[in-house]
Short mmCIF file of C-alpha atoms in Angstrom, two decimals:
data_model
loop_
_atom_site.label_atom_id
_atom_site.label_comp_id
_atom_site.label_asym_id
_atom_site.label_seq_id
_atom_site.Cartn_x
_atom_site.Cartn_y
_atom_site.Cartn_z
CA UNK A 16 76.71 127.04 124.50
CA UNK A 17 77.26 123.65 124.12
CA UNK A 18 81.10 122.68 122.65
CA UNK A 19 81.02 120.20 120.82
CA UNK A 20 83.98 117.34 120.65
CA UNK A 21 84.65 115.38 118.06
CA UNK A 22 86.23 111.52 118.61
CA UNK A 23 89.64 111.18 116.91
CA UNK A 24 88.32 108.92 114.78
CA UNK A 25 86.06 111.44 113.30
CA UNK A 26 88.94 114.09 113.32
CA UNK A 27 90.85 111.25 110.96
CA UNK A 28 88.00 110.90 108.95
CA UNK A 29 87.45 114.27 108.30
CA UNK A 30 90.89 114.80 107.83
CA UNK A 31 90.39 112.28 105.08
CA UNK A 32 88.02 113.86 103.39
CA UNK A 33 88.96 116.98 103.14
CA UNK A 34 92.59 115.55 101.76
CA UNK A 35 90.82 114.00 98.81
CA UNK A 36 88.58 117.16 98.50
CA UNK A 37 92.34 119.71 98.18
CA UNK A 38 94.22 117.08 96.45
CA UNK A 39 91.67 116.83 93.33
CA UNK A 40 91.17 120.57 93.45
CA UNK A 41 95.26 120.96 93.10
CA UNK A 42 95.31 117.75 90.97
CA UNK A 43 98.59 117.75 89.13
CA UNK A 44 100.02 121.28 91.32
CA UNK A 45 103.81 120.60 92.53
CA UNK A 46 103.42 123.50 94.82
CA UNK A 47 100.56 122.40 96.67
CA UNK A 48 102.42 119.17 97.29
CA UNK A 49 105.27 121.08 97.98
CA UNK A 50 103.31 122.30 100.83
CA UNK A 51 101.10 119.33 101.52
CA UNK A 52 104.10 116.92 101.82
CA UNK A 53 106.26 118.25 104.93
CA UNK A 54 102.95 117.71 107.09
CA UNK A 55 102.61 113.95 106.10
CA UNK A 56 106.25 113.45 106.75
CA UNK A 57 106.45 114.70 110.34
CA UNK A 58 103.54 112.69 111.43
CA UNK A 59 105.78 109.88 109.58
CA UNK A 60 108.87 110.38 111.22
CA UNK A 61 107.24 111.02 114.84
CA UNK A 62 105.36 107.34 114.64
CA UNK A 63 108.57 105.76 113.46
CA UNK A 64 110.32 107.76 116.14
CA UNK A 65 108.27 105.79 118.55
CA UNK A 66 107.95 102.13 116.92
CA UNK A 67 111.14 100.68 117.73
CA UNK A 68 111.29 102.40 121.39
CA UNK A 69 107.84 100.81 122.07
CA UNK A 70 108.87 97.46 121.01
CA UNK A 71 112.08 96.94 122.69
CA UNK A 72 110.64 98.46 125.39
CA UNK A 73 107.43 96.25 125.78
CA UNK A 74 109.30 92.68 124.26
CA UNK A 75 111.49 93.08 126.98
CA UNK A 76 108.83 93.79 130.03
CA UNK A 77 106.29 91.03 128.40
CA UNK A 78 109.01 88.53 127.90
CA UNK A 79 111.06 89.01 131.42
CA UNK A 80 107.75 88.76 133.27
CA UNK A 81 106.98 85.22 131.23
CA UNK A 82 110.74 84.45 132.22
CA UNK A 83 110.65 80.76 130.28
CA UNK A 84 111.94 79.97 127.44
CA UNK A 85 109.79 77.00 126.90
CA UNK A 86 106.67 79.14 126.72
CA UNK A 87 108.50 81.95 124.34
CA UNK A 88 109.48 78.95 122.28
CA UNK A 89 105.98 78.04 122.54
CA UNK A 90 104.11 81.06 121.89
CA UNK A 91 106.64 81.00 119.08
CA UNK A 92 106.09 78.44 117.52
CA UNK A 93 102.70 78.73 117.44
CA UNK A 94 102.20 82.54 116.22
CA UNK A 95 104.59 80.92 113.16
CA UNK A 96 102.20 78.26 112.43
CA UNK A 97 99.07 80.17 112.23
CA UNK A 98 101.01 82.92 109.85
CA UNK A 99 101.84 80.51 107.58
CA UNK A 100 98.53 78.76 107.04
CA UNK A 101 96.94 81.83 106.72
CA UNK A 102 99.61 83.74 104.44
CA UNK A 103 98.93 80.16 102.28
CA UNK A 104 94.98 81.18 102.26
CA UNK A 105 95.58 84.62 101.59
CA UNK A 106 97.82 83.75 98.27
CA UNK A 107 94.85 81.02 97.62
CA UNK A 108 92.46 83.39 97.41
CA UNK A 109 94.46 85.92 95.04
CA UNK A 110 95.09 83.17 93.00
CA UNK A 111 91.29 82.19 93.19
CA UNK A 112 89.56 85.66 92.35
CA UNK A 113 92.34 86.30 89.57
CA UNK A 114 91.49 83.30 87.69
CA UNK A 115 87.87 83.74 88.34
CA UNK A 116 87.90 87.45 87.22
CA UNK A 117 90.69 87.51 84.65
CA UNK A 118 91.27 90.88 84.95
CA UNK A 119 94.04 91.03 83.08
CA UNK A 120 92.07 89.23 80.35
CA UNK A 121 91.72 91.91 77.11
CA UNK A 122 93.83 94.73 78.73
CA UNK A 123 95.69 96.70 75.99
CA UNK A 124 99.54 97.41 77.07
CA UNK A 125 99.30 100.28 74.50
CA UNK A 126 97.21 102.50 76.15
CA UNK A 127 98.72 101.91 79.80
CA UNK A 128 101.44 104.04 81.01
CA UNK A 129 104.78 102.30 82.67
CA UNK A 130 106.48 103.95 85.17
CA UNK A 131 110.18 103.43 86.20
CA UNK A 132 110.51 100.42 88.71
CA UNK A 133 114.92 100.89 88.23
CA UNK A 134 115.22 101.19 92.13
CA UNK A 135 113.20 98.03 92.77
CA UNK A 136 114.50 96.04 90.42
CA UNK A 137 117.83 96.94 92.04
CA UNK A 138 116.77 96.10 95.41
CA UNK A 139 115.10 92.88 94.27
CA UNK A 140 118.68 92.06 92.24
CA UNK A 141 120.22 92.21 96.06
CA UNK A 142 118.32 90.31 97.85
CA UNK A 143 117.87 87.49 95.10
CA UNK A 144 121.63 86.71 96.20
CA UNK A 145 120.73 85.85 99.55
CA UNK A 146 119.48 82.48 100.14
CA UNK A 147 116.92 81.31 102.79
CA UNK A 148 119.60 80.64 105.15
CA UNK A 149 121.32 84.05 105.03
CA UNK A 150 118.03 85.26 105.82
CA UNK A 151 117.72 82.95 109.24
CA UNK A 152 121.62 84.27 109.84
CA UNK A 153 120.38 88.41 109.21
CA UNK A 154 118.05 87.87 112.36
CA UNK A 155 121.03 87.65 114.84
CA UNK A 156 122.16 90.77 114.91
CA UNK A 157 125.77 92.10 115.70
CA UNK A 158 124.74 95.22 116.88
CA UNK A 159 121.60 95.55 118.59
CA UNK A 160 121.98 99.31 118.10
CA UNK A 161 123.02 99.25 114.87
CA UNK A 162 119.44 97.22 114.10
CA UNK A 163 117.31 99.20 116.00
CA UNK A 164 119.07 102.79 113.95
CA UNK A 165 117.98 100.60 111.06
CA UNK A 166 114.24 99.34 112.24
CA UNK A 167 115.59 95.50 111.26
CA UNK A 168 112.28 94.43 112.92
CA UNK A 169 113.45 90.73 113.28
CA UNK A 170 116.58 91.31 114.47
CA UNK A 171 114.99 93.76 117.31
CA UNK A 172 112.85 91.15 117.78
CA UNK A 173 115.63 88.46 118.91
CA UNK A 174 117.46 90.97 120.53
CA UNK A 175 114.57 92.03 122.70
CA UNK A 176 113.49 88.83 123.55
CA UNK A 177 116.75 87.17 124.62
CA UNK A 178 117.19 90.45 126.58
CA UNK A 179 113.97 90.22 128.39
CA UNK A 180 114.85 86.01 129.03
CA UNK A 181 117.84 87.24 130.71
CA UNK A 182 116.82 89.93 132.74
CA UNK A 183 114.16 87.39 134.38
CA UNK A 184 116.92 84.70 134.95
CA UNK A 185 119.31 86.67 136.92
CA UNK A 186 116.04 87.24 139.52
CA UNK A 187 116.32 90.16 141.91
CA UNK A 188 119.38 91.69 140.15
CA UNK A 189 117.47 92.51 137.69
CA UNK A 190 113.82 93.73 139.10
CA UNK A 191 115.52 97.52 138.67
CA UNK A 192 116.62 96.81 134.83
CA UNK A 193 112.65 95.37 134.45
CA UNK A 194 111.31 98.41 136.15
CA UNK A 195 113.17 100.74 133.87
CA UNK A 196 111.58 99.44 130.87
CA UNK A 197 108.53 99.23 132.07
CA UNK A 198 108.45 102.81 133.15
CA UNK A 199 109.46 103.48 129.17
CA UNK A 200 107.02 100.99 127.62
CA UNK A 201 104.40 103.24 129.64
CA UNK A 202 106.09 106.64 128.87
CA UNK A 203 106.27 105.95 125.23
CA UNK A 204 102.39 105.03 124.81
CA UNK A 205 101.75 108.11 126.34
CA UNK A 206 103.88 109.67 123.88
CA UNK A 207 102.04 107.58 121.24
CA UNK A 208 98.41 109.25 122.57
CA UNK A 209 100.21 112.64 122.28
CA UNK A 210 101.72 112.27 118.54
CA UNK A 211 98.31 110.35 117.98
CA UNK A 212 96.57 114.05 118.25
CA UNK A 213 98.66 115.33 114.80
CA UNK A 214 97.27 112.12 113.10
CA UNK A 215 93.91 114.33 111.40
CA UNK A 216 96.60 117.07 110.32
CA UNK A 217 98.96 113.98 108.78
CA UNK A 218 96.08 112.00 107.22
CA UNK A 219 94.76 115.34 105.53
CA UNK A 220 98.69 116.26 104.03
CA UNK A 221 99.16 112.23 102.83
CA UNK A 222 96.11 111.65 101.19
CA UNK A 223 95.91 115.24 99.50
CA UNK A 224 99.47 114.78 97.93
CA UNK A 225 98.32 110.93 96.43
CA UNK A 226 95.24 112.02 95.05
CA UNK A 227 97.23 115.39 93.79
CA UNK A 228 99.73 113.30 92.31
CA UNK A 229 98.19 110.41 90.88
CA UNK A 230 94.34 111.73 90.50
CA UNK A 231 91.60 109.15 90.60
CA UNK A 232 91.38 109.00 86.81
CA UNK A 233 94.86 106.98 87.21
CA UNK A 234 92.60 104.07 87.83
CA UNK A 235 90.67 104.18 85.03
CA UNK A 236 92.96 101.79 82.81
CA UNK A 237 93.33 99.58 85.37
CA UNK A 238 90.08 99.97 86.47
CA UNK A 239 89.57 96.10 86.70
CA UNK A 240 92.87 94.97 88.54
CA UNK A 241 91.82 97.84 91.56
CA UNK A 242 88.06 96.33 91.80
CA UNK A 243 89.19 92.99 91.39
CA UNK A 244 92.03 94.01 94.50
CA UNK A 245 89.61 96.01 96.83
CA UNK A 246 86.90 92.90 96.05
CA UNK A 247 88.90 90.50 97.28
CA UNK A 248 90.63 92.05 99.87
CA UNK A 249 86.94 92.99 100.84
CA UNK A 250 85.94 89.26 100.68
CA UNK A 251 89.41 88.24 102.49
CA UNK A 252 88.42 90.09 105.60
CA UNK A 253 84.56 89.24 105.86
CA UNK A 254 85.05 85.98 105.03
CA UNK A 255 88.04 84.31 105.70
CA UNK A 256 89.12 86.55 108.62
CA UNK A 257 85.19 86.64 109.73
CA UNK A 258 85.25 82.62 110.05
CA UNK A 259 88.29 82.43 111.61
CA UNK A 260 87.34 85.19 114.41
CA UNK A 261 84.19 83.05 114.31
CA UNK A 262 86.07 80.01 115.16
CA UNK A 263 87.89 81.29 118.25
CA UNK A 264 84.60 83.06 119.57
CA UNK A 265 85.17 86.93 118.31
CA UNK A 266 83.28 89.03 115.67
CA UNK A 267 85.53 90.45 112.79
CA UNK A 268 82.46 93.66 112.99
CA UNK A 269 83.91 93.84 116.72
CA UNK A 270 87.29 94.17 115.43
CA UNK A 271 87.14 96.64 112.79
CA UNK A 272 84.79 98.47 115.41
CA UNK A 273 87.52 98.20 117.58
CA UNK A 274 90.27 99.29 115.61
CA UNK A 275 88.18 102.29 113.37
CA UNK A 276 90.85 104.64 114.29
CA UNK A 277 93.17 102.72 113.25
CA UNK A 278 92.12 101.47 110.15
CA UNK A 279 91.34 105.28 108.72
CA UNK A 280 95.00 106.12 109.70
CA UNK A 281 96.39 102.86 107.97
CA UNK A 282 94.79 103.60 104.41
CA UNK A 283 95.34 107.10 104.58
CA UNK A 284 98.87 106.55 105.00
CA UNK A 285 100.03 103.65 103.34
CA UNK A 286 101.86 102.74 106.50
CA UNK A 287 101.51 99.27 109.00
CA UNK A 288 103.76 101.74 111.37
CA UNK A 289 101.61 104.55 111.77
CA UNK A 290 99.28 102.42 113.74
CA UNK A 291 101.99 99.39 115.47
CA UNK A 292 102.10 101.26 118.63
CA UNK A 293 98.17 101.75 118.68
CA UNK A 294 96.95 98.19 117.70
CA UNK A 295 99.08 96.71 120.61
CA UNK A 296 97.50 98.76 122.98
CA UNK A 297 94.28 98.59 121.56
CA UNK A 298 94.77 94.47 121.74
CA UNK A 299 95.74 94.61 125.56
CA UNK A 300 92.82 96.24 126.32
CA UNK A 301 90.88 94.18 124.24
CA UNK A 302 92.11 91.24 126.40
CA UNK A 303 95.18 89.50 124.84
CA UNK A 304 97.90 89.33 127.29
CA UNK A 305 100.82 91.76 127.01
CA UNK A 306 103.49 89.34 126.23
CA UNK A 307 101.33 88.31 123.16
CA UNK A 308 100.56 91.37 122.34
CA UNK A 309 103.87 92.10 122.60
CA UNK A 310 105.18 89.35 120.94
CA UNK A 311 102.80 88.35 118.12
CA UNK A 312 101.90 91.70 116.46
CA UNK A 313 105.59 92.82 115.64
CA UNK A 314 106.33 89.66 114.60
CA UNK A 315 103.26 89.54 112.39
CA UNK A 316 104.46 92.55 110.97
CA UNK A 317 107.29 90.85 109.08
CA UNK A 318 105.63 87.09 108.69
CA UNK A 319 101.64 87.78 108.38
CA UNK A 320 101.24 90.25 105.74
CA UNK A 321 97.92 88.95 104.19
CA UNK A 322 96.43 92.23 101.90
CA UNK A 323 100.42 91.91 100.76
CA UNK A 324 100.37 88.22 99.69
CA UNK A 325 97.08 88.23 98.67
CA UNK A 326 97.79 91.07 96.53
CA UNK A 327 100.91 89.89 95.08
CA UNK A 328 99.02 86.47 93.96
CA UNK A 329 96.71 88.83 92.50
CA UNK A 330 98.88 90.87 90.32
CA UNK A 331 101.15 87.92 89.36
CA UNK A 332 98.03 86.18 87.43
CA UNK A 333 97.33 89.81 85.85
CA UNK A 334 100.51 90.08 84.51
CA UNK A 335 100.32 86.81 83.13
CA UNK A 336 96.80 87.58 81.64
CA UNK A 337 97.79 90.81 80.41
CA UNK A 338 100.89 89.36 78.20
CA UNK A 339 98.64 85.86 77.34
CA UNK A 340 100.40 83.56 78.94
CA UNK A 341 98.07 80.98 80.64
CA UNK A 342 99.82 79.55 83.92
CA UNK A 343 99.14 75.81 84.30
CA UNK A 344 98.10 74.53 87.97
CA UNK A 345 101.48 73.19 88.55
CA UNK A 346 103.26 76.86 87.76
CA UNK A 347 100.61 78.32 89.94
CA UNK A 348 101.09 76.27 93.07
CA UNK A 349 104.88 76.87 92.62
CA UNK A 350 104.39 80.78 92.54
CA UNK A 351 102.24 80.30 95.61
CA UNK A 352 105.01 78.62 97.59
CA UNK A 353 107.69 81.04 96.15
CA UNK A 354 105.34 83.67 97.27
CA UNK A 355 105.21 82.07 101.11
CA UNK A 356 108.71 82.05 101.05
CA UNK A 357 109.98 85.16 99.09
CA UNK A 358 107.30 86.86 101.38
CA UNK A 359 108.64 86.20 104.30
CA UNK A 360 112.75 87.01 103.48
CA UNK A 361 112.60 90.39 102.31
CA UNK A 362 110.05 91.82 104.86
CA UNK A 363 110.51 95.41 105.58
CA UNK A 364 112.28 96.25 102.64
CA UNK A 365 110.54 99.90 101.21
CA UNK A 366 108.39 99.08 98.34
CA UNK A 367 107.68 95.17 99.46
CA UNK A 368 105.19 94.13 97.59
CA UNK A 369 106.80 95.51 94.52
CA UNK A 370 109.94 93.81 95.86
CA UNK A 371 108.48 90.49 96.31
CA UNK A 372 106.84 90.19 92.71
CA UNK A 373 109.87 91.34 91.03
CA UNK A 374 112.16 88.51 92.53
CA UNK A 375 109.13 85.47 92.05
CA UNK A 376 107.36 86.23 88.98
CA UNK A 377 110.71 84.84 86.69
CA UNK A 378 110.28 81.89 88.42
CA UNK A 379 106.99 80.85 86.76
CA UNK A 380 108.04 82.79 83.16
CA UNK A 381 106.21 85.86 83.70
CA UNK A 382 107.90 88.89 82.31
CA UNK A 383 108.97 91.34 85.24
CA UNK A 384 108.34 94.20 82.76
CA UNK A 385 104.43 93.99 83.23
CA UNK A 386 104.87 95.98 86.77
CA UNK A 387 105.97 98.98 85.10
CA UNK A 388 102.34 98.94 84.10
CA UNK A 389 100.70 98.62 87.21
CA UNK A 390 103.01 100.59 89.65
CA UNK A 391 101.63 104.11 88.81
CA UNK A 392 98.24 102.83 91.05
CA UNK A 393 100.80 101.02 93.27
CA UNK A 394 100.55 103.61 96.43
CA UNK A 395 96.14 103.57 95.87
CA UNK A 396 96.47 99.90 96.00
CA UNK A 397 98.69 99.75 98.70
CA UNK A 398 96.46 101.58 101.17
CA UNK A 399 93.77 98.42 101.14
CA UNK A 400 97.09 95.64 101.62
CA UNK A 401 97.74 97.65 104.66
CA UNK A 402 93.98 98.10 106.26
CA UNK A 403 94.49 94.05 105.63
CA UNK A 404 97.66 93.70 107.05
CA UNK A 405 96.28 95.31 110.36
CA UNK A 406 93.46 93.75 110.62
CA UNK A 407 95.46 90.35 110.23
CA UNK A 408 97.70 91.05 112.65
CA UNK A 409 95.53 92.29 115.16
CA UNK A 410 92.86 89.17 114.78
CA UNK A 411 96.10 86.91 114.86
CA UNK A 412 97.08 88.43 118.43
CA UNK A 413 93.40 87.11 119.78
CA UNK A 414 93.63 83.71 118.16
CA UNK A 415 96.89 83.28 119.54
CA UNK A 416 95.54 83.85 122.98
CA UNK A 417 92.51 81.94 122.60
CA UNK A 418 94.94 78.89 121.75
CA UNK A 419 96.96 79.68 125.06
CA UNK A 420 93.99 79.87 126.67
CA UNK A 421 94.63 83.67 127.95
CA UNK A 422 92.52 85.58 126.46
CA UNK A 423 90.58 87.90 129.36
CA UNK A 424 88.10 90.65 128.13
CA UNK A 425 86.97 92.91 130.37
CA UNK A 426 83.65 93.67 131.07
CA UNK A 427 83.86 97.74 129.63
CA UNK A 428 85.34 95.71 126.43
CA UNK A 429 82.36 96.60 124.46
CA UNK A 430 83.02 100.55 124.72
CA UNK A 431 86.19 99.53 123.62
CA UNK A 432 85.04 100.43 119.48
CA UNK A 433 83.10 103.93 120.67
CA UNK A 434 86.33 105.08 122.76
CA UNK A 435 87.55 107.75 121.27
#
C-alpha cells in the first residue's frame, strides 16, 4: 500500500482548518482554551527561541564576508529608502480606500462593545516621552546581551553588524571566530526545519483558541472596517506589491507561491516571528544574496511593516468617521507623516499597531477612545497585517538585490513554491 505524504504546507493548512472547525464547536469554553493554549505557546516560544540566535548568527557571517563598510552603509542606505517610500504608499492607500469606503460612515457606538485598551494606553504614555532622537540613541546598545535577552531587534542589529565588520578587519585572526558562526547560522536552520515540523500542531492550538474566544460573529458589527481591511490589504499586495515585483522582473504569484508555507503559518499565528527564520532561507534560495538576506529582512521587520501602516491609516479615518469628524487634507497628510514616523520608533513593542494609533491619532483631534471599539477584532485583523508584513519584507529582500545587481536564481528556482 501506497503511504501517502502530505507537504507541510498542507499539514499547516489542515491544521488550520481543523482549528477553526474545534474552536467554533467550543466557542466561548475556557477549558478548551485552557487546553488549546499551552500548544500554541510552545510552538511560540521555540520560534522565538531561535530568532535572535539565527540573526546574530547570520548578520555576523553575511556582514564579515562583505567586510566593507562602504557597501553595509550602502546596502543600508538603500534598504532605508525603499522602506520608506513604500511604508508612505502603504499609509496612502489606507487613507485612499477609507475615504473611498467610509466605513466608519453610519456605525452606531451603541451597539459596539469596547474592550479595555489600559495596558496600551500605558505603553503608548511611555514611549510618547521619548523623542525621535532617543529613539536613534536606544539602537546602540550597552549590553549586547542584555538586547538580545530582550529581542531589541535594532539594537541586535547594530551589534551584529559592527561585530561581523570587525571580525573581517582583523583578517586571519579572525577566520576561526567567522567559522564558528557560520557553523551556528547552519545549526540553527536546521533547528528551524526541526521546530518547523510542530508548526500544524501550533497553527491548530492558535487559531482554535481565537476563534473560541472571539467567535466569527465578533465581526459582525464591524463587519465593514474587516472587509474594508482584508480589501485593501488584498489590493495592497496584487497591486502595489504586484507592480513593484513587476518592475524589478519577479511575479508577486511567484512569491506567495514561494512562501505558501509561510504565509498559512503567519495568519494563523498572528506572528512576523514564527516565520523570520524561514523567509530568509526561503529568500537565499530564491536567489538574494545572504548578506541581504541577512541584512534587509530583520531590518524590514522593524522599518517595513506595510499591512501595519496600511492598517493603522485605515482605522485612524474609521475612528474619525465613526465619531463625525471629517479630517481635512491637510490633517490627513499630517497623520500620514506622524504615522511614517511614529511607525518606525516604537517597532517591536507587543500590541504595535494598537500602540502606534494610540500615540498619533491626538495629533489630528481624533478621540483615542474609539479603539476600545475596534480592539475586540484586533487579533482577526491582525493576522492579514502580518501575511502583509511578510510578504513586504520578503519582496523588499529581491528588490534590494535587483538594485545591487546580485540577484542569482537558480535554475531548480521554480520548484522552489512546490517544495515542501
Amino acid at each position: 500500500m501506497k503511504k501517502i505524504k502530505l507537504s507541510l504546507a498542507t499539514q499547516i493548512f489542515i491544521g488550520l482548518i481543523l482549528g477553526i472547525i474545534v474552536g467554533a464547536i467550543f466557542y466561548g469554553s475556557e477549558t478548551a482554551q485552557g487546553y488549546l493554549q499551552p500548544l500554541g505557546d510552545i510552538f511560540l516560544r521555540m520560534i522565538k527561541m531561535i530568532v535572535v540566535p539565527i540573526i546574530v548568527s547570520s548578520l555576523i557571517v553575511a556582514v564579515a564576508g562583505v567586510g566593507d563598510l562602504k557597501s553595509v552603509g550602502k546596502l543600508g542606505a538603500k534598504s532605508l529608502s525603499y522602506f520608506i517610500v513604500v511604508t508612505l504608499v502603504a499609509i496612502g492607500v489606507g487613507l485612499m480606500s477609507a475615504n473611498i469606503i467610509q466605513p466608519g460612515a453610519g456605525v452606531d457606538m451603541g451597539n459596539l462593545e469596547q474592550t479595555d485598551i489600559s495596558t496600551y494606553v500605558d505603553t503608548a504614555e511611555s514611549k510618547q516621552h521619548e523623542s525621535f532622537i532617543d529613539t536613534i540613541v536606544h539602537i546602540v546598545p550597552s549590553n549586547p546581551i542584555k538586547a538580545m535577552v530582550e529581542g531589541d531587534m535594532l539594537a541586535i542589529i547594530f551589534f551584529s553588524v559592527l561585530f561581523g565588520l570587525s571580525i573581517a578587519a582583523i583578517g586571519e585572526k579572525g577566520v576561526p571566530v567567522f567559522r564558528f558562526f557560520q557553523g551556528a547560522a547552519e545549526g540553527m536552520f536546521n533547528l528551524t526545519n526541526m521546530v518547523m515540523k510542530f508548526a500544524p500542531i501550533g497553527v491548530f492550538a492558535l487559531i482554535g483558541v481565537t476563534i473560541s474566544k472571539f467567535g466569527l460573529s465578533s465581526l459582525i458589527p464591524l463587519g465593514k472596517l474587516a472587509l474594508s481591511v482584508y480589501g485593501t490589504m488584498i489590493f495592497f499586495v496584487i497591486v502595489i506589491l504586484g507592480l513593484i515585483a513587476k518592475f524589478v522582473g519577479f511575479s508577486i504569484f511567484k512569491l506567495i507561491g514561494i512562501l505558501k508555507e509561510e504565509l498559512i503559518l503567519a495568519f494563523s499565528t498572528a506572528s512576523s516571528e514564527a516565520v523570520l527564520p524561514r523567509i530568509m532561507e526561503k529568500m537565499e534560495k530564491a536567489g538574494c544574496p545572504k548578506h541581504i538576506t541577512s541584512f534587509v529582512i530583520p531590518t524590514g521587520y522593524s522599518f517595513n511593516l506595510d499591512g501595519s501602516t496600511l492598517y493603522q491609516a485605515l482605522a485612524a479615518i474609521f475612528i474619525a468617521q465613526m465619531y463625525g469628524i471629517d479630517l481635512s487634507a491637510y490633517e490627513q497628510i499630517t497623520l500620514m507623516l506622524v504615522l511614517m514616523i511614529t511607525s518606525k520608533g516604537i517597532a517591536g513593542v507587543p500590541g504595535v499597531s494598537f500602540v502606534v494609533l494610540l500615540a498619533t491619532l491626538g495629533t489630528v483631534g481624533i478621540p483615542i477612545e474609539g479603539l476600545a471599539f475596534i480592539a475586540g477584532i484586533d487579533r482577526i485583523l491582525d493576522m492579514g497585517r502580518t501575511v502583509v508584513n511578510v510578504i513586504g519584507n520578503s519582496l523588499a529582500a529581491i528588490v534590494i538585490s535587483k538594485w545591487e545587481g546580485q540577484f542569482n536564481p537558480p535554475a531548480e528556482n521554480d520548484k522552489l513554491g512546490q517544495a515542501s
